Coordinates of N, CA and C in Angstrom, one line a residue:
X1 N 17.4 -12.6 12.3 CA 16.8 -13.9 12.2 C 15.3 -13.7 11.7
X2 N 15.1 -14.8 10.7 CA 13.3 -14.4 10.3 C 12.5 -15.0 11.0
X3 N 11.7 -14.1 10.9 CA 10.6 -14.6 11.9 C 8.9 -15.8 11.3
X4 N 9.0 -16.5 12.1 CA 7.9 -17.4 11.5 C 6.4 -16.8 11.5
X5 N 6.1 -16.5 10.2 CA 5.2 -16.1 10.1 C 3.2 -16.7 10.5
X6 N 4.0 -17.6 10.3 CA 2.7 -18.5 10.8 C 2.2 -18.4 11.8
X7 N 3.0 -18.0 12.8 CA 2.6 -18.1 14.3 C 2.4 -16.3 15.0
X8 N 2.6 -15.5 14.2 CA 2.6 -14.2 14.8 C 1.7 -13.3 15.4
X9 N 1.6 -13.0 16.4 CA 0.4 -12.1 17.0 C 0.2 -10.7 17.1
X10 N -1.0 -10.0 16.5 CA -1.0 -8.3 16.6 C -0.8 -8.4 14.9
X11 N -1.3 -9.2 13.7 CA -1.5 -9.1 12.5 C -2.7 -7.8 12.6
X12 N -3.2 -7.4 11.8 CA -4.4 -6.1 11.6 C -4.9 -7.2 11.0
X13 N -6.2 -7.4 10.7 CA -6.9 -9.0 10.0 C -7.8 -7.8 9.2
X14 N -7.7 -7.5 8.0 CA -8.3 -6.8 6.5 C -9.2 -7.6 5.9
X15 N -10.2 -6.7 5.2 CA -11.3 -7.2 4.3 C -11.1 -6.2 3.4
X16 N -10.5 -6.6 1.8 CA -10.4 -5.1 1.0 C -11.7 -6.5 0.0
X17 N -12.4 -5.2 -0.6 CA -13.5 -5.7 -0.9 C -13.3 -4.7 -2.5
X18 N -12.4 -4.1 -2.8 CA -11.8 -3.3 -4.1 C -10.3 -2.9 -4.2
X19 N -10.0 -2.5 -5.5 CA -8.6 -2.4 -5.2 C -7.9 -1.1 -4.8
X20 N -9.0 0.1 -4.7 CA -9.1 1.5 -4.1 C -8.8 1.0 -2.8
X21 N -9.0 -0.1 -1.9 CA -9.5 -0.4 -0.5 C -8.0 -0.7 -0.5
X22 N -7.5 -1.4 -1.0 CA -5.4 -1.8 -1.1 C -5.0 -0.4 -0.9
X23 N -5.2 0.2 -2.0 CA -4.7 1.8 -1.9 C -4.6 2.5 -0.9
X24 N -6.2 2.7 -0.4 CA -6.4 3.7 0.8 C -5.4 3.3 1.4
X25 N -5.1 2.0 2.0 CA -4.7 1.2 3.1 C -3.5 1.9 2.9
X26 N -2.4 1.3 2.2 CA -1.2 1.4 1.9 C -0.3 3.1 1.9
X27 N -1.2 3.7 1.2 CA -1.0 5.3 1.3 C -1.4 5.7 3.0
X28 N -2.2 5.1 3.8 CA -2.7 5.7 5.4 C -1.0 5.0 6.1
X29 N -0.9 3.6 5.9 CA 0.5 3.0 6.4 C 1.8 3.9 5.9
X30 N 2.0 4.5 5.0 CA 2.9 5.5 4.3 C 2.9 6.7 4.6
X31 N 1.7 7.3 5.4 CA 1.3 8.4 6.1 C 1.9 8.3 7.3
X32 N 2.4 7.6 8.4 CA 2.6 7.0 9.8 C 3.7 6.2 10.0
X33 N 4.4 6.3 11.1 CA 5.1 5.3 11.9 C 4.6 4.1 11.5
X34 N 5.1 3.2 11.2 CA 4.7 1.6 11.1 C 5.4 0.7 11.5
X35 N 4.9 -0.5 12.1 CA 6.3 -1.8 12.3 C 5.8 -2.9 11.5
X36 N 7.0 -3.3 11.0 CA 6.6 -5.1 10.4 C 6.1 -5.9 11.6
X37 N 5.8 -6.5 11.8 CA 5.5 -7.7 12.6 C 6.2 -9.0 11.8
X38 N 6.2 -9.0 10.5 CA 6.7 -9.6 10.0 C 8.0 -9.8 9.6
X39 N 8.6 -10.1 8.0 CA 10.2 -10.1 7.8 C 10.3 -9.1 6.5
X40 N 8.8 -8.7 6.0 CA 8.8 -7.6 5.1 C 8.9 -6.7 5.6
X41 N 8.9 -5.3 4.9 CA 8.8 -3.6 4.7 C 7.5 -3.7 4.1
X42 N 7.1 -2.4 4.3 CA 5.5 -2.0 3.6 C 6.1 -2.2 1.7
X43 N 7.0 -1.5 1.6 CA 7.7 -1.6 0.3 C 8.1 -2.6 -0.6
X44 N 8.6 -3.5 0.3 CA 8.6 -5.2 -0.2 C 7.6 -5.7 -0.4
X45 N 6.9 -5.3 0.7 CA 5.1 -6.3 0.1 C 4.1 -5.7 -0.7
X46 N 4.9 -4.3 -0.7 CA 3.7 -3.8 -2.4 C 4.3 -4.8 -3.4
X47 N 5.6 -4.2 -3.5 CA 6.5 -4.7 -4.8 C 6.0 -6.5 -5.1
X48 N 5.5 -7.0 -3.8 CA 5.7 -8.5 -4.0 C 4.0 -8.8 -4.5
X49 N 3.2 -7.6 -4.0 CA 2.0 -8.0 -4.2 C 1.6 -7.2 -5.8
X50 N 2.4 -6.6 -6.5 CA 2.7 -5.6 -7.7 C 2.9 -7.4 -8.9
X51 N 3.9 -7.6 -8.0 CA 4.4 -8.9 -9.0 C 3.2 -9.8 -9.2
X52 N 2.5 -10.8 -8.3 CA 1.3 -11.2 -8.4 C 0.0 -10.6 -9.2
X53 N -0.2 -9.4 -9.1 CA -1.0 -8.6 -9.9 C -0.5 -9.0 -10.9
X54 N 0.4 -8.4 -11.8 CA 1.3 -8.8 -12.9 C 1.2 -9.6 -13.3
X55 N 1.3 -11.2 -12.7 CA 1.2 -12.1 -12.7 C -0.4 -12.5 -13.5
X56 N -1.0 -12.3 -12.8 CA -2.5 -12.4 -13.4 C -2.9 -12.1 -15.3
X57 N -2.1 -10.8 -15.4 CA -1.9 -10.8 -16.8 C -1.2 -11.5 -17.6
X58 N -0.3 -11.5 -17.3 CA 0.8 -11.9 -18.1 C 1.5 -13.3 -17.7
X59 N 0.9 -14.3 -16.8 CA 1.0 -15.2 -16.7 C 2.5 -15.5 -16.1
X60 N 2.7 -16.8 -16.2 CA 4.2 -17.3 -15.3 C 4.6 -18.8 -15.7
X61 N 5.7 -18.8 -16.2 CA 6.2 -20.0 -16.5 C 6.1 -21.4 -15.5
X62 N 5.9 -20.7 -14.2 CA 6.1 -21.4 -12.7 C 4.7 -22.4 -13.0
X63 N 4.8 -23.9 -12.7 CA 3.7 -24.8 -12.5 C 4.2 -25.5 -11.5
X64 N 3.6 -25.6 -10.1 CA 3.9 -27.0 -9.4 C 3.4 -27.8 -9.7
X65 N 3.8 -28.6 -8.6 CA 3.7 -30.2 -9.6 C 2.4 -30.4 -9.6
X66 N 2.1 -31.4 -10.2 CA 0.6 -32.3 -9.9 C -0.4 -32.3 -9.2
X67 N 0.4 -33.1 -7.8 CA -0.7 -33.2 -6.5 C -0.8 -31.7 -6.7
X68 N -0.1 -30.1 -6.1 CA -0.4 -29.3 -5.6 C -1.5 -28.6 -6.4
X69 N -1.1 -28.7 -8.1 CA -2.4 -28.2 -9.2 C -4.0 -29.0 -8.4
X70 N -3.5 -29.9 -8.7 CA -4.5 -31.1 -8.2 C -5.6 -30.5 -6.8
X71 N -4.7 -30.2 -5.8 CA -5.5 -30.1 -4.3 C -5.9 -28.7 -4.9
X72 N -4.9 -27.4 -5.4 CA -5.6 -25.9 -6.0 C -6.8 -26.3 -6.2
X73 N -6.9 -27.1 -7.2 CA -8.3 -26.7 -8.0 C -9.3 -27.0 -7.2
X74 N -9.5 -27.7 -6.5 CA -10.0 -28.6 -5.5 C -10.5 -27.9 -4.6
X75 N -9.6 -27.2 -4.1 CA -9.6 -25.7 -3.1 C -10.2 -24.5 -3.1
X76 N -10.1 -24.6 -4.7 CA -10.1 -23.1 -5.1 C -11.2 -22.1 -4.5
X77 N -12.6 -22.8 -4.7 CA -13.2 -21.9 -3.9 C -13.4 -21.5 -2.4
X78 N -12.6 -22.8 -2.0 CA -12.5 -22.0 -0.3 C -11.9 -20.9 -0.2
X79 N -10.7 -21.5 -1.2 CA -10.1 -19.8 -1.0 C -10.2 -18.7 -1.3
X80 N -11.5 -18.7 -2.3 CA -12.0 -17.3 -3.3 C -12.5 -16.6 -1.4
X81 N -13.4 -17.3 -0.7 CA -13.8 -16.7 0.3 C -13.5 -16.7 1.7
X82 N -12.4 -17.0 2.0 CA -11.9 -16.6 3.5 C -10.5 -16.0 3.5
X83 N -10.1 -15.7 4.3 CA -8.6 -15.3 4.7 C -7.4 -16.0 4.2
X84 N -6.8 -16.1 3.8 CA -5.4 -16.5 3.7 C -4.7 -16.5 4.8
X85 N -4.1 -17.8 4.7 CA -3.2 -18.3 6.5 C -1.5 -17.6 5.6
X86 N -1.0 -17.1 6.5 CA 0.6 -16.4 6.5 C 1.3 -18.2 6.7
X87 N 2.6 -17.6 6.1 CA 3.5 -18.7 6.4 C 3.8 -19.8 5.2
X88 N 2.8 -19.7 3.9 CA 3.2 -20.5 3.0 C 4.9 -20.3 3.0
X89 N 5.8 -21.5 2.4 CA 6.9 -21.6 2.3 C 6.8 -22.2 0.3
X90 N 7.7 -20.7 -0.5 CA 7.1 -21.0 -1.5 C 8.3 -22.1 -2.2
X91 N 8.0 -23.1 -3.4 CA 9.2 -23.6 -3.7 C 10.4 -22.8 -4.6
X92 N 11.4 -23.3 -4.3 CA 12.3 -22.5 -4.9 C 12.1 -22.2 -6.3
X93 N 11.3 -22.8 -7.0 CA 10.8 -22.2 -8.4 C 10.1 -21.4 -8.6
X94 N 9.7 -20.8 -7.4 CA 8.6 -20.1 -7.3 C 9.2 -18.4 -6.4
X95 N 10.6 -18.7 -7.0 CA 11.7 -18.0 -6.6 C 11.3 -16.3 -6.7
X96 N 10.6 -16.0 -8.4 CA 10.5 -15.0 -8.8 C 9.1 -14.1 -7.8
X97 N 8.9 -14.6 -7.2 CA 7.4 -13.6 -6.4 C 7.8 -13.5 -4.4
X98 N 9.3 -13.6 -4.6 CA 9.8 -12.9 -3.5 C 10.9 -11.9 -4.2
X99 N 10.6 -10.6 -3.8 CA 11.3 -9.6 -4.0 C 12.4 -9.2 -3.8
X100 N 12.9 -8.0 -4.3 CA 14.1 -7.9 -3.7 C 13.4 -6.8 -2.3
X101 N 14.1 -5.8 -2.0 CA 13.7 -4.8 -1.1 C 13.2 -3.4 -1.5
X102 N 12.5 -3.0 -1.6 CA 11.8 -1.8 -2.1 C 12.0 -0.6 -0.8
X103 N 12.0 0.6 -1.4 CA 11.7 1.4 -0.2 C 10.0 1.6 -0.3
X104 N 9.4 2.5 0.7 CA 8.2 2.4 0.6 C 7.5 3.4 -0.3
X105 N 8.0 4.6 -1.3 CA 7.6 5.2 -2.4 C 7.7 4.5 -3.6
X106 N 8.6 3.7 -3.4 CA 9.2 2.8 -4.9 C 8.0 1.7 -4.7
X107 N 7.9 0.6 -3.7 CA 6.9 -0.2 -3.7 C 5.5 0.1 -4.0
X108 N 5.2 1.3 -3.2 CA 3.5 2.0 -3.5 C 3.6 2.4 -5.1
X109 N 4.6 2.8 -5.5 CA 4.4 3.4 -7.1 C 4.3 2.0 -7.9
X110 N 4.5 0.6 -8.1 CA 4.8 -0.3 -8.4 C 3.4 -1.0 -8.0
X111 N 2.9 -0.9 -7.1 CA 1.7 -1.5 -6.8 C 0.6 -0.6 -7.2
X112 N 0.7 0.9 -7.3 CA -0.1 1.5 -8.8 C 0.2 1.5 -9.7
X113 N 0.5 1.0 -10.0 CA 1.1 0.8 -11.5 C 0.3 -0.6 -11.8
X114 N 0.3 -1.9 -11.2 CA -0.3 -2.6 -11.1 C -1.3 -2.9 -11.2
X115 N -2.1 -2.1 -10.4 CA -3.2 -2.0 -10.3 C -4.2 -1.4 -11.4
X116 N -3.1 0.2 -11.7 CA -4.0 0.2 -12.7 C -4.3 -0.5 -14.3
X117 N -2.9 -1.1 -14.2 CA -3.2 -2.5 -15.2 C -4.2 -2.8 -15.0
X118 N -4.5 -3.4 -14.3 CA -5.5 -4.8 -14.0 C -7.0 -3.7 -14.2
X119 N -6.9 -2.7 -14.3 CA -8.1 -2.2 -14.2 C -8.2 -1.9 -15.5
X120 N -7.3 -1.8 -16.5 CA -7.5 -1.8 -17.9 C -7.4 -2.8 -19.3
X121 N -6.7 -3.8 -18.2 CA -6.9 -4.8 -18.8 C -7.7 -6.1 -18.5
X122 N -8.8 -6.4 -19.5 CA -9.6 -7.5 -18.6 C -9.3 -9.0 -18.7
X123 N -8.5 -9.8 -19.6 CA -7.5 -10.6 -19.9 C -7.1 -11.5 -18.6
X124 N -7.4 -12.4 -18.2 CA -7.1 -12.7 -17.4 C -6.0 -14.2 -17.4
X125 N -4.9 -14.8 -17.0 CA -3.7 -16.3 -17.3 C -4.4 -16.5 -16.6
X126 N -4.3 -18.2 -16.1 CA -4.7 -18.9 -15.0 C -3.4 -19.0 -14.2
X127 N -3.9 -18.7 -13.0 CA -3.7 -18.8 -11.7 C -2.7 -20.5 -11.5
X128 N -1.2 -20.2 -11.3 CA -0.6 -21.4 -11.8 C -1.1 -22.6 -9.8
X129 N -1.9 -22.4 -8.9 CA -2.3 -23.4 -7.9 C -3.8 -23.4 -8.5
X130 N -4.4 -22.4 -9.1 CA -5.8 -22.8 -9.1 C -6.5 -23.2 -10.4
X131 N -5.5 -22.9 -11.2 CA -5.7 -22.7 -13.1 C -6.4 -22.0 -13.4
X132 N -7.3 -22.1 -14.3 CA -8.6 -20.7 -15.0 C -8.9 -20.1 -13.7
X133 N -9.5 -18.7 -13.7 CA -10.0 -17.9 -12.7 C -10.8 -17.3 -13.6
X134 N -11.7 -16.3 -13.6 CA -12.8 -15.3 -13.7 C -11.6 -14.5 -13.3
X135 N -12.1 -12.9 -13.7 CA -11.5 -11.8 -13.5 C -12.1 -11.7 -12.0
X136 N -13.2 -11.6 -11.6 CA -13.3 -11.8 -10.7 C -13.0 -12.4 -9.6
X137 N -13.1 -13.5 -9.7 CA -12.2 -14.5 -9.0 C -10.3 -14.5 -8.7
X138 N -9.7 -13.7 -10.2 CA -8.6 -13.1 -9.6 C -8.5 -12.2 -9.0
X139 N -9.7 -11.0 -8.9 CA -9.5 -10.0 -7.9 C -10.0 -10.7 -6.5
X140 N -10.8 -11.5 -6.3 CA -11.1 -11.5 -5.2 C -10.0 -12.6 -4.2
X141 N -9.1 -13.3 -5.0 CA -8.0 -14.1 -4.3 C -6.9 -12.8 -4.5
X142 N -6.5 -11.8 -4.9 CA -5.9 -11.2 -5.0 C -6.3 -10.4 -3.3
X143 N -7.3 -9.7 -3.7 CA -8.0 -9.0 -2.1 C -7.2 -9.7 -0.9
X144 N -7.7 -10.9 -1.3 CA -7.0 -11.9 -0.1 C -5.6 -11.9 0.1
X145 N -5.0 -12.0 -0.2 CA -3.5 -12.0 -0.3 C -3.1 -10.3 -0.4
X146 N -3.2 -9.7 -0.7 CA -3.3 -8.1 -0.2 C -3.4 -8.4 1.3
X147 N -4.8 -8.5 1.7 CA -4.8 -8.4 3.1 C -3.8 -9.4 4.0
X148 N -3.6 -10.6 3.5 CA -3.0 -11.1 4.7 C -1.4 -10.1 4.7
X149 N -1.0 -10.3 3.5 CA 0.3 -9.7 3.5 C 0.4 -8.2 4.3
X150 N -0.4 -7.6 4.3 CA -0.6 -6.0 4.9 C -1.0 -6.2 6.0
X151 N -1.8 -6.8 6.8 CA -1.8 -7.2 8.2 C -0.4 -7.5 8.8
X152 N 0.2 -7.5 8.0 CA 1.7 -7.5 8.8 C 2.2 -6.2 9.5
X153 N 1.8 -5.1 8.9 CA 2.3 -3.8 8.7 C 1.4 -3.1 10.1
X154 N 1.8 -2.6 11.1 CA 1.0 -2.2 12.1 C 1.4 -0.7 12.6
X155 N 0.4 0.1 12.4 CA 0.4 1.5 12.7 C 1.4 1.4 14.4
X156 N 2.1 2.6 14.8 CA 2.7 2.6 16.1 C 1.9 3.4 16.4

């Protein structure tokens, strides 16, 4: 049964402030015993946070509708600087940035791989809730979403 993410307690609550700071993280969790708290693997959520990276360059057919562009942009900068709440429920169009199942070598290799994209390429799509971003600005909502997703993952 999946678990509602929204409500879950014993998250690790992250501040990655670089994308070395994802890394360290993810390689110390892959070093150790770990539990989901969540409905992912450490491996699922690189691979899912790999896709998003990706995403950034190379953009995405996926637009919600109206209102939700509408409220993004609106938003946008609150969300450049706080935490991301767990538990979004994405629309079915939005199908392609849940993964399949990764093991946890396959996901870490996929999310460097990613990464080091983004570190050579400076090119940035707009962000299909927020539109245009700064490079900047997509690392720094990216940070964000790294961490909430990886506070799932809890050392035993």
């Amino acid at each position: 049964m999946a678990v509602q993410t929204k409500n879950v307690a014993g998250r690790r609550q992250l501040n990655f402030t670089c994308y070395q700071d994802i890394l360290d993280d993810v390689h110390a969790l892959a070093a150790r015993p770990t539990r989901a708290l969540g409905n992912w693997s450490l491996g699922k959520i690189c691979r899912h946070l790999a896709i998003a990276m990706d995403m950034a360059i190379d953009g995405t057919d996926f637009k919600p509708n109206v209102l939700i562009r509408t409220v993004g942009r609106l938003l946008k900068k609150r969300y450049l600087k706080r935490p991301l709440s767990p538990g979004v429920r994405l629309p079915k169009r939005a199908a392609f940035l849940i993964p399949s199942e990764a093991d946890t070598p396959q996901g870490i290799a996929e999310l460097e791989r990613a990464i080091d994209r983004l570190s050579r390429v400076s090119d940035r799509k707009p962000h299909p809730f927020f539109g245009p971003m700064t490079r900047d600005e997509w690392d720094q909502i990216t940070f964000r979403h790294s961490a909430m997703h990886l506070g799932f993952i809890v050392p035993e």
